[in-house]
Short mmCIF file of C-alpha atoms and ligand atoms in Angstrom, two decimals:
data_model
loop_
_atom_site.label_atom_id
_atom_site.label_comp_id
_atom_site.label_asym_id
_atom_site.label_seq_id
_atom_site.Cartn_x
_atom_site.Cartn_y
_atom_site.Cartn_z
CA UNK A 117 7.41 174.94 -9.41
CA UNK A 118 10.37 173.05 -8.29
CA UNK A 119 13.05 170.99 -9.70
CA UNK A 120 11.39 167.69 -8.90
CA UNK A 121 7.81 168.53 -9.72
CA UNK A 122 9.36 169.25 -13.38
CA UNK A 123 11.11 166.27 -13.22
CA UNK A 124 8.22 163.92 -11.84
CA UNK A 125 5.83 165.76 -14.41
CA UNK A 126 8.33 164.97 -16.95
CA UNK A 127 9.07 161.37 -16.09
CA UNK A 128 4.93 160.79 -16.04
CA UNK A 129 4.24 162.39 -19.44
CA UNK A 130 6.81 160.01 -20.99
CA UNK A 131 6.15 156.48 -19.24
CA UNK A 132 2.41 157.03 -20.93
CA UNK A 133 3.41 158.02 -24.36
CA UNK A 134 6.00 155.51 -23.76
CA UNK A 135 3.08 152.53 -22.56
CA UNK A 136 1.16 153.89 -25.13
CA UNK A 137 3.50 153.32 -28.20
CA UNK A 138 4.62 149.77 -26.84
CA UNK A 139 0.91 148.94 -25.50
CA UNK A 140 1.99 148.85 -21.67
CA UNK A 141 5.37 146.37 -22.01
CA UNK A 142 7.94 148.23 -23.07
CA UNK A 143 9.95 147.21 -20.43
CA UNK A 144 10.84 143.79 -18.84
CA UNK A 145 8.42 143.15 -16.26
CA UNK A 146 10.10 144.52 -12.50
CA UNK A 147 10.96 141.83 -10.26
CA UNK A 148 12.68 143.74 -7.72
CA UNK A 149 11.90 147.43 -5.87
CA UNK A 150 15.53 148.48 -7.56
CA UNK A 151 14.17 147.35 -10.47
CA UNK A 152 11.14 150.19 -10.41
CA UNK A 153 13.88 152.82 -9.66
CA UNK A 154 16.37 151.55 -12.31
CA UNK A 155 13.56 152.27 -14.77
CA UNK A 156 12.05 155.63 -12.90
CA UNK A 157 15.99 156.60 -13.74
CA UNK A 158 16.02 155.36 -16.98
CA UNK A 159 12.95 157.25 -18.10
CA UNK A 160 14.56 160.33 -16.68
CA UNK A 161 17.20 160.39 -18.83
CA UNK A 162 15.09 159.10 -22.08
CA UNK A 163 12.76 161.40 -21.15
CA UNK A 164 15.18 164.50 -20.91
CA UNK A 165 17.01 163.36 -24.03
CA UNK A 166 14.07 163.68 -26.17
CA UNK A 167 13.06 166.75 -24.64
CA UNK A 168 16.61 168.17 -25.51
CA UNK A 169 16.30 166.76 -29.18
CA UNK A 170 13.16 168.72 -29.53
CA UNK A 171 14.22 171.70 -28.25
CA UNK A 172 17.78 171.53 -30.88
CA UNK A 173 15.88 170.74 -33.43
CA UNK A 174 13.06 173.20 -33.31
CA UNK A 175 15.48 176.10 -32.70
CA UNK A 176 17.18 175.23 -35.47
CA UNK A 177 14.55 175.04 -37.61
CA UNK A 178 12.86 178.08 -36.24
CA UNK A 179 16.23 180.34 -36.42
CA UNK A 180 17.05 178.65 -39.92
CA UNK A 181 14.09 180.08 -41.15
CA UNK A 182 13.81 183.79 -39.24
CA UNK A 183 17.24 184.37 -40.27
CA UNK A 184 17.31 183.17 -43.75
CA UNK A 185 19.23 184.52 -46.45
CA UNK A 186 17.11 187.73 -47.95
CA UNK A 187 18.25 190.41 -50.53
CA UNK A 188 19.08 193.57 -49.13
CA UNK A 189 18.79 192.25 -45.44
CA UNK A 190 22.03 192.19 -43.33
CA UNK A 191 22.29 190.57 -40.33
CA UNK A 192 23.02 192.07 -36.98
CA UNK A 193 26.89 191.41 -36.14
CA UNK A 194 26.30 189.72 -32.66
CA UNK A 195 29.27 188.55 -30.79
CA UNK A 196 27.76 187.10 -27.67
CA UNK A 197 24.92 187.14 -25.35
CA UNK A 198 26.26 186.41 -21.89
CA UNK A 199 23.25 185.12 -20.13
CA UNK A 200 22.49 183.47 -23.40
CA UNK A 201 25.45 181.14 -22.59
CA UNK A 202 25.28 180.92 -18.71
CA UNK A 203 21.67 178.86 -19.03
CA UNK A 204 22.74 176.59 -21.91
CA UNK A 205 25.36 176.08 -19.82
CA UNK A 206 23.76 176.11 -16.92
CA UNK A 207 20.87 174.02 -17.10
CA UNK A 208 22.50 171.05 -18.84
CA UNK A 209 25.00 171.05 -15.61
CA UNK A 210 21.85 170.85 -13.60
CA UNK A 211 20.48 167.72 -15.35
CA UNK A 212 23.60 166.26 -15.64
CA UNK A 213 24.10 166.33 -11.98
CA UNK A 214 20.43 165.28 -11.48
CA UNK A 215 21.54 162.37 -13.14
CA UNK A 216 24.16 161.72 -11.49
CA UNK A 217 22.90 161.81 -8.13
CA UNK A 218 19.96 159.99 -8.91
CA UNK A 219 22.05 157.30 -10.79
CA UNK A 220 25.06 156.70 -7.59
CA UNK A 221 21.67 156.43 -5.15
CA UNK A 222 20.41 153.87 -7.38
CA UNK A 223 23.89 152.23 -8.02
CA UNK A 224 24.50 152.22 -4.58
CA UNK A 225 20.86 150.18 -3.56
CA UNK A 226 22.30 147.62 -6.11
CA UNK A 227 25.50 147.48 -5.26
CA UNK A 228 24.96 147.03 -1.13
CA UNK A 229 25.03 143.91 -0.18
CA UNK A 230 22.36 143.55 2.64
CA UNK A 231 23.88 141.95 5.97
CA UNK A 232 21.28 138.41 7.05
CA UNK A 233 20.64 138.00 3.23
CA UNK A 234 19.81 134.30 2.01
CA UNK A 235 23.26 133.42 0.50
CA UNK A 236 23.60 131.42 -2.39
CA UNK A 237 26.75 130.03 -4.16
CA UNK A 238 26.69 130.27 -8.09
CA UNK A 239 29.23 128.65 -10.40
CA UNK A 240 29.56 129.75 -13.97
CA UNK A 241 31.33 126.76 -16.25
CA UNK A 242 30.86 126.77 -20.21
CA UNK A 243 27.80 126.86 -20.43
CA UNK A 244 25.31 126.36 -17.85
CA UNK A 245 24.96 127.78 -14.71
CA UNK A 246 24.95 125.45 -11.07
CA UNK A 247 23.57 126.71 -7.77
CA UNK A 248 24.33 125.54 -4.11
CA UNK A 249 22.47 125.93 -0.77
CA UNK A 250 24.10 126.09 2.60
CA UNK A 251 21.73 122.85 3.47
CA UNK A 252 23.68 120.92 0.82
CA UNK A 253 20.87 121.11 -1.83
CA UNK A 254 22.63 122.22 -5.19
CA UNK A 255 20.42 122.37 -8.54
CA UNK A 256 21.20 123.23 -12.25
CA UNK A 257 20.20 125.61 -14.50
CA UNK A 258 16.94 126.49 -11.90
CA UNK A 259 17.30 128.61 -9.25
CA UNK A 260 15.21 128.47 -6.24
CA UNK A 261 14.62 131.16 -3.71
CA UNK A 262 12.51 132.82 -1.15
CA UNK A 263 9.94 135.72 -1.90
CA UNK A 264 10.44 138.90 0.22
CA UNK A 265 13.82 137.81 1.16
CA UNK A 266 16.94 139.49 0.64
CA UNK A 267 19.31 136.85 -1.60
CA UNK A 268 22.97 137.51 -2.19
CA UNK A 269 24.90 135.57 -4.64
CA UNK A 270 28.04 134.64 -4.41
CA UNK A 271 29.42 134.01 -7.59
CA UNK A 272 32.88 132.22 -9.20
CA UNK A 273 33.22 130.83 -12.95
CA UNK A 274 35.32 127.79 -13.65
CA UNK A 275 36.78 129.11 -16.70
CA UNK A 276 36.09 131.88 -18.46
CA UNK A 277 34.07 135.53 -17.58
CA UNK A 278 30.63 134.96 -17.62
CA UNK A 279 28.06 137.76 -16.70
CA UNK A 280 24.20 136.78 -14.20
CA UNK A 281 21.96 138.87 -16.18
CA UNK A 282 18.30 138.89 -14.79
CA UNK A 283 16.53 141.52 -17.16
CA UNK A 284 13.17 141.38 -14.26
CA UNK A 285 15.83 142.52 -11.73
CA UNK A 286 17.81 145.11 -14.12
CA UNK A 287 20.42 143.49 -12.29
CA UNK A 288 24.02 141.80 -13.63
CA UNK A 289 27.70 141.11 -12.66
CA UNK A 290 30.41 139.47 -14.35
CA UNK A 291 31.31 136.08 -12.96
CA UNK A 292 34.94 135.84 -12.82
CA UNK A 293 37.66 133.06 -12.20
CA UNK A 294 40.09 132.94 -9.54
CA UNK A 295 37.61 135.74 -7.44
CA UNK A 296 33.96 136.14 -6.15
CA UNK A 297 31.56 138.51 -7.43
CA UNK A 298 28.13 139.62 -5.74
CA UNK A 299 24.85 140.17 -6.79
CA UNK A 300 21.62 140.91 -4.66
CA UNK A 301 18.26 141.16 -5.13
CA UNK A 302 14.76 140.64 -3.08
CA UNK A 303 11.78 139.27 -4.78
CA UNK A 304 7.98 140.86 -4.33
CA UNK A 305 6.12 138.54 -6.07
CA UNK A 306 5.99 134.71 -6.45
CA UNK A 307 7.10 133.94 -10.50
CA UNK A 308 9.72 132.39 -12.74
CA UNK A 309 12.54 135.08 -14.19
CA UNK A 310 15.02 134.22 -16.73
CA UNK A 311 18.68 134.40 -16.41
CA UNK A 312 21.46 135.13 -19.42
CA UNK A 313 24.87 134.94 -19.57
CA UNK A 314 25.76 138.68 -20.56
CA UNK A 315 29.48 137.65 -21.39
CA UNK A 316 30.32 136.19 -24.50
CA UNK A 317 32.08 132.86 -23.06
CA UNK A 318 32.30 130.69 -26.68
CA UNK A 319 29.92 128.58 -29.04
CA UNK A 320 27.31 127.75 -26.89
CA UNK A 321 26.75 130.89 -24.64
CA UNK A 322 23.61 131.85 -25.77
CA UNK A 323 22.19 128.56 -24.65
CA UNK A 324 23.78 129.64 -21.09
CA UNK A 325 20.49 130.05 -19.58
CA UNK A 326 18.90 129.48 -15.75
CA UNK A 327 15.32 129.95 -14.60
CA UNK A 328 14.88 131.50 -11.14
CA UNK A 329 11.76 130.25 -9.25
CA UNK A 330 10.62 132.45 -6.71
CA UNK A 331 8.63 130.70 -4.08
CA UNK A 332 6.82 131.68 -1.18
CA UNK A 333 8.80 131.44 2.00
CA UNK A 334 7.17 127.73 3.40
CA UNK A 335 7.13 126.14 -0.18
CA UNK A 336 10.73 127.56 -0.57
CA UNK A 337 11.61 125.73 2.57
CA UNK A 338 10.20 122.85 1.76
CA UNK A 339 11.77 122.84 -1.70
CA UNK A 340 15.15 123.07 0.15
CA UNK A 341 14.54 119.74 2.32
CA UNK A 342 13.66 117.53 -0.36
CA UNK A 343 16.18 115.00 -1.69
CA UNK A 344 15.94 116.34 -5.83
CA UNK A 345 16.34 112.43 -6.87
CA UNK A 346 13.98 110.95 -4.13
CA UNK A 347 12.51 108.30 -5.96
CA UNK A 348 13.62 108.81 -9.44
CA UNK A 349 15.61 105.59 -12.00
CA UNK A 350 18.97 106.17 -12.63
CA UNK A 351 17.55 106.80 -16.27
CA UNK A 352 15.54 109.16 -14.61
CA UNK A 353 18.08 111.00 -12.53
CA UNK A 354 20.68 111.18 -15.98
CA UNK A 355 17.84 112.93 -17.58
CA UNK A 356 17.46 115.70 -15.16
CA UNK A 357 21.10 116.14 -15.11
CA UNK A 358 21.43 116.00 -18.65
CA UNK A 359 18.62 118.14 -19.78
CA UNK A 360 20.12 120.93 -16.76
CA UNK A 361 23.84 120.27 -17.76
CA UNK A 362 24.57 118.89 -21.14
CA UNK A 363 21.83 120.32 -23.74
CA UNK A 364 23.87 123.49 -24.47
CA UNK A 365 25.80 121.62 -26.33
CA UNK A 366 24.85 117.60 -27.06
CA UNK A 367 21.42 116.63 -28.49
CA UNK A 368 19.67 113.38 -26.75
CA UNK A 369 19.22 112.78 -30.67
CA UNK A 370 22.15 111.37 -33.31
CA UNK A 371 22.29 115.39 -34.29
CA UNK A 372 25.34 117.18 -34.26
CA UNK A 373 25.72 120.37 -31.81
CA UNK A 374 28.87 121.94 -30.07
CA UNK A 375 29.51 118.20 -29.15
CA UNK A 376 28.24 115.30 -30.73
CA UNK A 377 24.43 114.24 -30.60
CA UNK A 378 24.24 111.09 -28.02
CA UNK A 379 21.54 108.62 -29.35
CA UNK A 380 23.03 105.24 -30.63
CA UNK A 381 26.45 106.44 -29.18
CA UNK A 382 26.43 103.51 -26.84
CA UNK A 383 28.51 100.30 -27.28
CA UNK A 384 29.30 101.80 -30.97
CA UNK A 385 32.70 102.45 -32.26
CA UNK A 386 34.03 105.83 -31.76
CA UNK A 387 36.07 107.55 -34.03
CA UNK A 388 38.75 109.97 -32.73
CA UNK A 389 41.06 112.55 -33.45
CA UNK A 390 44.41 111.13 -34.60
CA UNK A 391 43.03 107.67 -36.19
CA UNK A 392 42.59 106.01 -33.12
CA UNK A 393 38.94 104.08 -32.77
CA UNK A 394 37.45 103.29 -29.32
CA UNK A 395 33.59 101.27 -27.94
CA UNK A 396 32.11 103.54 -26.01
CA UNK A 397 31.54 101.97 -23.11
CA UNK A 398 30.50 102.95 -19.37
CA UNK A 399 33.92 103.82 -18.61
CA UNK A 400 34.77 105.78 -22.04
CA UNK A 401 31.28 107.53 -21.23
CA UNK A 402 32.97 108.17 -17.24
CA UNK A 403 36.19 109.79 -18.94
CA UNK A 404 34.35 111.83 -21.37
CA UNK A 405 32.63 113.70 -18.77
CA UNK A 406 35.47 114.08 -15.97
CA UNK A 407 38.13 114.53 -18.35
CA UNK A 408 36.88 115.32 -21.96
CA UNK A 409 39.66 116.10 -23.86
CA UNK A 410 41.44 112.86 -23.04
CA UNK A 411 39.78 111.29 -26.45
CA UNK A 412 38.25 113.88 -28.86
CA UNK A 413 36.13 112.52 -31.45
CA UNK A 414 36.83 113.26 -35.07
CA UNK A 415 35.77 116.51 -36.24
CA UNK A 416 34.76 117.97 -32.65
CA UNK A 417 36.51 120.62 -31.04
CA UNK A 418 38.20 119.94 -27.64
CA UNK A 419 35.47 122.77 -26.70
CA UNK A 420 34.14 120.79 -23.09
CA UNK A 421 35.16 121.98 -19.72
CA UNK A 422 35.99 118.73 -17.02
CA UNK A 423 33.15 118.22 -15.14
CA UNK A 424 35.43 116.87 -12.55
CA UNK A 425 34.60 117.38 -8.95
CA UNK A 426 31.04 119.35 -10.61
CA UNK A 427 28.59 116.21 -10.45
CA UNK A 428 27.82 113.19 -7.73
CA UNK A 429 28.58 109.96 -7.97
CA UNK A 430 24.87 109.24 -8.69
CA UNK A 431 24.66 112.08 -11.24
CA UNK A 432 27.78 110.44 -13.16
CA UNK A 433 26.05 107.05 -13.32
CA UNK A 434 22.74 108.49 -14.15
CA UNK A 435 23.84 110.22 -17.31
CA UNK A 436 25.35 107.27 -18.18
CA UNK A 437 22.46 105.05 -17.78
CA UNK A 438 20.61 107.96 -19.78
CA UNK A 439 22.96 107.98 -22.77
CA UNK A 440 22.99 103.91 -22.63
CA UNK A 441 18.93 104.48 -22.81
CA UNK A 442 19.31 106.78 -26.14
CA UNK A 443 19.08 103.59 -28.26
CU1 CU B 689 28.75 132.42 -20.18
#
């Protein structure tokens, strides 16, 4: 028998007691063809581990128990038993390097950029995540992209390290200012898969989430052409923005989160930091988004990044129009 056929008979014996005991998910569902051999890997090395734990611990138990203390019995001296030691040795090299050759040709597969992939541009800012296409489209929080498609992202954060996590993809990177990182990955089957930030980046980075939508290639397409605000209010339009962009940390209620909650905000008096008071009108709203610590409001951290430069003109005006609406 060889080396693999132990290995494959080993790897199939533990994914069914493994399906068995967690009734078939164990595992996040695989997204990606790395994905199947990031886990084909991963059961390897589960799978040897606990064969290795068994094998301790029932020598031990076994040799605890043949050689137990007994009157008038005295042990054998035994000072070493050379072959003994060359396959205890010997054999846990060979896994190891099993391991490790199985584990650089996965790494590598995820790790290789493939030339003519679908290139998308991903900006990490505390705490949602933004995505633009080469036609111009750009989207928040949802990620779009072809089925049976190689897509490479091209990632930069605006100001701290974030991490793309996609569990369906066992892929992740960190997302780093002041450089670009890379991720890849190609899609079999049509489905939603949910994105985490893997890099603790402050208060509200565990509501630093993204959905990817994987489409087939002519809805994809057609996805990409469409104006996202083509017939929408301005009300309308702020609420897609704001539900993408803002809910990490404001509620579209009076409640309190990272920032303030937003309903009855409007053409109120504002109370800030340092005794100052202020209405909150359209252009107080304007500055609080581009430049929000220029006014902090009592008893809120100066916790939000600019959002200078990161939304349209029509965004801007629509979120405004959206808080004016949270009467
Ligand atoms: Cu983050």
């Amino acid at each position: 028998m060889s080396l693999a056929t132990v290995i494959a008979s080993i790897n199939t014996l533990f994914i069914s007691v493994v399906s068995h005991a967690a009734g078939g998910s164990f595992m996040p569902p695989q997204g990606t063809k790395v994905a199947e051999k990031v886990d084909s890997l991963y059961r390897f090395l589960a799978g040897a581990s606990v064969i290795s734990c068994i094998l301790v611990f029932a020598s031990m138990c076994i040799f605890a128990y043949q050689y137990r203390r007994r009157p008038g019995v005295k042990s054998a001296y035994i000072s070493h038993n050379t072959l003994a030691e060359f396959l205890w040795s010997f054999i846990p090299f060979c896994i190891f390097m099993v391991a490790f050759a199985w584990g650089w040709y996965v790494y590598h597969d995820l790790r290789t950029m493939p030339k003519n992939a679908f290139e998308v541009h991903v900006h990490g800012q505390k705490w949602n995540w933004t995505f633009e296409y080469k036609s111009g489209r750009k989207s928040a929080g949802e990620l779009y992209v072809p089925v049976n498609t190689p897509v490479r992202m091209i990632m930069d954060s605006a100001d701290v390290i974030h991490s793309f996590y996609i569990p369906a993809f066992r892929t992740k990177q960190d997302v780093v200012p002041g450089r670009y990182s890379n991720i890849w990955f190609d899609i079999e089957k049509p489905g939603n898969y949910q994105v985490f930030c893997a890099e603790y980046c402050g208060q509200g980075h565990s509501a630093m989430l993204a959905k990817i939508h994987a489409l087939p290639k002519d809805k994809f397409d057609e996805w990409l052409q469409n104006d996202p605000y083509k017939g929408l209010t301005p009300v309308q339009v702020g609420e897609a923005v704001f539900k993408a962009r803002c809910t990490a940390c404001h509620n579209a209620t009076a409640e309190k989160k990272v920032g303030p909650g937003l309903q009855g905000v409007f053409g109120h008096q504002v109370d800030l930091e340092g005794g100052d008071k202020v209405t909150a009108d359209e252009n107080y709203i304007r500055e609080s988004i581009l430049y929000p610590a220029a006014k902090i409001v009592k008893g809120f951290p100066n916790a939000m990044t600019p959002f200078l430069g990161q939304l349209g003109e029509q965004e801007l005006s629509g979120v405004i129009e959206y808080i004016k609406s949270l009467q």
